[in-house]
Short mmCIF file of C-alpha atoms in Angstrom, two decimals:
data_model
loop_
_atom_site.label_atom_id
_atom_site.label_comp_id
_atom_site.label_asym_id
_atom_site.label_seq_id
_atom_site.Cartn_x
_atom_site.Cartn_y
_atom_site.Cartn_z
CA UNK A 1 7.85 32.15 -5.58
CA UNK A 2 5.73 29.96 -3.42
CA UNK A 3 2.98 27.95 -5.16
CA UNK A 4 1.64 26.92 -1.77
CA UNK A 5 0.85 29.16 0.98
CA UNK A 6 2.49 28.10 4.80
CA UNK A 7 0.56 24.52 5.94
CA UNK A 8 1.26 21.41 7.64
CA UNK A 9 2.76 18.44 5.05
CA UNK A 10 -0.79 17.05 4.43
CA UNK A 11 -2.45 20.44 3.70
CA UNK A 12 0.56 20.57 1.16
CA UNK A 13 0.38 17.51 -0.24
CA UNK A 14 -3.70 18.04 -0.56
CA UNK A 15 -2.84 21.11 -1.57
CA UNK A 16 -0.64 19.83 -4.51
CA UNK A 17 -3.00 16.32 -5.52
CA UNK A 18 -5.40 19.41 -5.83
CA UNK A 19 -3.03 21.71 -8.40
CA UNK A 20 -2.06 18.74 -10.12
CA UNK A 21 -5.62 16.58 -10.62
CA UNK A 22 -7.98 19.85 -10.07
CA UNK A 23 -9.93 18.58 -7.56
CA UNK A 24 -9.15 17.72 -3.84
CA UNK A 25 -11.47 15.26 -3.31
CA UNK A 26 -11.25 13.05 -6.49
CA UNK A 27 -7.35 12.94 -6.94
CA UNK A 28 -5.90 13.31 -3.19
CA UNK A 29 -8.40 10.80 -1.37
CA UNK A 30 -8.46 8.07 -4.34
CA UNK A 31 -4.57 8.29 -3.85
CA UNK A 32 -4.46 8.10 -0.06
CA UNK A 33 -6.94 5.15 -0.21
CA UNK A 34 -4.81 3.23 -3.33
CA UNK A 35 -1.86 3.74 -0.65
CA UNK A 36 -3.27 2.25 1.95
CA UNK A 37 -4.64 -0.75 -0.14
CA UNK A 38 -1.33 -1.25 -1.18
CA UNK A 39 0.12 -1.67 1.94
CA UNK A 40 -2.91 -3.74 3.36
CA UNK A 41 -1.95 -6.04 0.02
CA UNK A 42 1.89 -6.23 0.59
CA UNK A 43 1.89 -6.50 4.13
CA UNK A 44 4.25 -9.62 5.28
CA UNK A 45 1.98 -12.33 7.40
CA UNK A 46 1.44 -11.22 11.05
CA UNK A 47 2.74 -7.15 10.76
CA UNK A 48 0.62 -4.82 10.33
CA UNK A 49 1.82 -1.76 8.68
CA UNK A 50 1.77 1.40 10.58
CA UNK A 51 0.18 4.37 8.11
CA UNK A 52 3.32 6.80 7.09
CA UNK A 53 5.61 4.03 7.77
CA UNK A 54 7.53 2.63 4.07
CA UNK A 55 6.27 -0.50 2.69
CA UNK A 56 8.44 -3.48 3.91
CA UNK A 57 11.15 -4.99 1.96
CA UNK A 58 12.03 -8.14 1.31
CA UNK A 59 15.59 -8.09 0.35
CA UNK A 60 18.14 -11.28 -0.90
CA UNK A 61 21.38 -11.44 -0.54
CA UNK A 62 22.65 -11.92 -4.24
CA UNK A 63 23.70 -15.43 -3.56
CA UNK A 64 20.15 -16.13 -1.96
CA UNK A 65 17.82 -14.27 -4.68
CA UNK A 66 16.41 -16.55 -6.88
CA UNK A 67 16.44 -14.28 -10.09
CA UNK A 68 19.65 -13.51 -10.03
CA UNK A 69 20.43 -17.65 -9.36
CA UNK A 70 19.17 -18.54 -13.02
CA UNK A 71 22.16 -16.21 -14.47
CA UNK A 72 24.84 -19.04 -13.80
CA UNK A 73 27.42 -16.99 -13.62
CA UNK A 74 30.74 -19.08 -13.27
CA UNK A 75 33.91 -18.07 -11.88
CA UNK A 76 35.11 -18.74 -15.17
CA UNK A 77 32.48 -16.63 -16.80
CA UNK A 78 33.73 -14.18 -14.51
CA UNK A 79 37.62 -13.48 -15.02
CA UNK A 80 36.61 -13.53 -18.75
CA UNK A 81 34.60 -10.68 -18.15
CA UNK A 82 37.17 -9.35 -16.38
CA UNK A 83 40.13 -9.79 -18.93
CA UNK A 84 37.77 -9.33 -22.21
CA UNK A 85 35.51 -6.32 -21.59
CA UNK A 86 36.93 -4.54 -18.47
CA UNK A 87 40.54 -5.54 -20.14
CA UNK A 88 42.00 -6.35 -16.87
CA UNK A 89 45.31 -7.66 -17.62
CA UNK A 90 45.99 -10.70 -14.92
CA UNK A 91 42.86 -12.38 -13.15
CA UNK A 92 44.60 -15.24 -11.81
CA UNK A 93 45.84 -13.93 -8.72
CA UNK A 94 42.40 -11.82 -7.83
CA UNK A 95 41.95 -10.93 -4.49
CA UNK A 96 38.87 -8.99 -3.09
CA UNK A 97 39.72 -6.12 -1.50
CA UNK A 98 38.23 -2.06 -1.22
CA UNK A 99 41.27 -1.44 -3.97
CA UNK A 100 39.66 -4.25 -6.10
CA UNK A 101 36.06 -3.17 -5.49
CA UNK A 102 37.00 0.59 -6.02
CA UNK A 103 39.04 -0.34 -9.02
CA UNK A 104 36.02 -2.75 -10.51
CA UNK A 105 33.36 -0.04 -10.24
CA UNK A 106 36.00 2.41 -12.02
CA UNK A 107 36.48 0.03 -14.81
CA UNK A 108 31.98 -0.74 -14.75
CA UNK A 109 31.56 2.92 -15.12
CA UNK A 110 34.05 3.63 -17.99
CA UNK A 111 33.36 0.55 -20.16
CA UNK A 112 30.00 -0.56 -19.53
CA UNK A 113 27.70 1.48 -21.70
CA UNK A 114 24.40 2.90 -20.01
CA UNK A 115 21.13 2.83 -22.38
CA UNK A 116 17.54 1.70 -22.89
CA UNK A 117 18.49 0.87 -26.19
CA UNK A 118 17.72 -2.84 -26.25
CA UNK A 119 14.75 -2.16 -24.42
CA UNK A 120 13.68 -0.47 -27.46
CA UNK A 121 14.83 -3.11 -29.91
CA UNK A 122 13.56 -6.53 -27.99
CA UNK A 123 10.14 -7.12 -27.60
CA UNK A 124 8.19 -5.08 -24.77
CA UNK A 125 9.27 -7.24 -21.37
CA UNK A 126 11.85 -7.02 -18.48
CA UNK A 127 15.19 -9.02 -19.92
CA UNK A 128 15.29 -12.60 -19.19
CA UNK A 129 18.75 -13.94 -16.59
CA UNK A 130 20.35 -14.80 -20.20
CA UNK A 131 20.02 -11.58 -22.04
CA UNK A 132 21.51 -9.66 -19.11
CA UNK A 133 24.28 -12.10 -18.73
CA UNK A 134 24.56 -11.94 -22.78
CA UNK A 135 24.36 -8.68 -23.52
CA UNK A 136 27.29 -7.49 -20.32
CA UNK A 137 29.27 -10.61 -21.44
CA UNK A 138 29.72 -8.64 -25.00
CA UNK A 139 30.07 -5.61 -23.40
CA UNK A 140 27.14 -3.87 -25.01
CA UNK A 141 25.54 -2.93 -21.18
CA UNK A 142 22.25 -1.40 -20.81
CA UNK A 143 19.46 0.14 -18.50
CA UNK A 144 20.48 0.27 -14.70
CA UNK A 145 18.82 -3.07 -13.92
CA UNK A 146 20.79 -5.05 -15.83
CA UNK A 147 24.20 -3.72 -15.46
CA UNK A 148 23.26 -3.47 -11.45
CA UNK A 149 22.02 -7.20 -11.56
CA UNK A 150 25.09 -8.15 -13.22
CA UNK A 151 27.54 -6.16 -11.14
CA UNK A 152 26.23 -7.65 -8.03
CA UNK A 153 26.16 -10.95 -9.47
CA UNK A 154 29.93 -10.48 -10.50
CA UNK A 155 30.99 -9.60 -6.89
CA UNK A 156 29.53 -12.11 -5.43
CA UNK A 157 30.53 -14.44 -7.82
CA UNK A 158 34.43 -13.34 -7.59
CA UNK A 159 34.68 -13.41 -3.35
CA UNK A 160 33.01 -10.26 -2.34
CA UNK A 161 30.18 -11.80 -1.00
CA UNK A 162 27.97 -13.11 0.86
CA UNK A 163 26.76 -9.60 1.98
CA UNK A 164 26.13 -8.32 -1.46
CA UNK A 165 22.50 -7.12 -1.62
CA UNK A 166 20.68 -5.56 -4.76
CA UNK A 167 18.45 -3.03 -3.67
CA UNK A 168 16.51 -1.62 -6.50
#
């Protein structure tokens, strides 16, 4: 069953703004115009961005982003991670490779925990550089942006850099 009848994609999307907010030219134009504010606000110095185009990024490397800087994360930091929570029996010889990385994102996935439970229990604000490190050093894990922050931290941090970008 079709909810909309056959129409070009902004017909639809009035269409739907319409549905949803119950009336065209409240909901649909107030979120066109927000849009295009946005991207006025955001632009970078001296581009103009095209309407329909995506908002521009500005990406880090990991060893570049100043965030993810104020985790000091040490090599040393590191291979205990490895050895205590992943339980990786010999870091000493660690070499990055696609086995390694394949094998590290294995091990992530089936002991690093994934909940929004100490979002819940901390007060109401993104984790600060030490809680993440904290809380992945233990092993307790958590939401996607900290155990992705981490993660990319960690591979930069044991060779796999200096291309490793966090994109979220």
């Amino acid at each position: 069953m079709k909810i909309f009848p056959e129409m070009d994609a902004v017909g639809a999307e009035q269409s739907f703004y319409s549905f949803i907010l119950g009336t065209k030219s409240v909901g649909y134009e107030s979120l066109v115009e927000s849009r295009k504010e946005r991207r006025r606000k955001h632009a970078l110095p001296g581009r103009v961005v095209p309407p329909g185009s995506p908002q521009p990024h500005r990406w880090y490397s990991v060893r570049s982003n100043p965030d993810l800087k104020r985790m000091n994360l040490s090599y040393e930091d590191a291979a205990k991670f490895l050895r205590d929570v992943l339980h990786w029996p010999d870091t000493k010889d660690f070499l990055p490779s696609l086995a390694t990385l394949d094998a590290l994102i294995v091990s992530m996935l089936e002991r690093i925990p994934f909940h929004n439970l100490t979002l819940l229990t901390r007060e109401r604000r993104p984790p600060t550089m030490d809680e993440i490190k904290q809380d992945m050093m233990s092993g307790i894990g958590g939401p996607c942006s900290v155990v992705n922050s981490f993660f990319a931290t960690l591979l930069d941090v044991l060779g796999f850099g200096p291309n490793v970008y966090l994109l979220s």
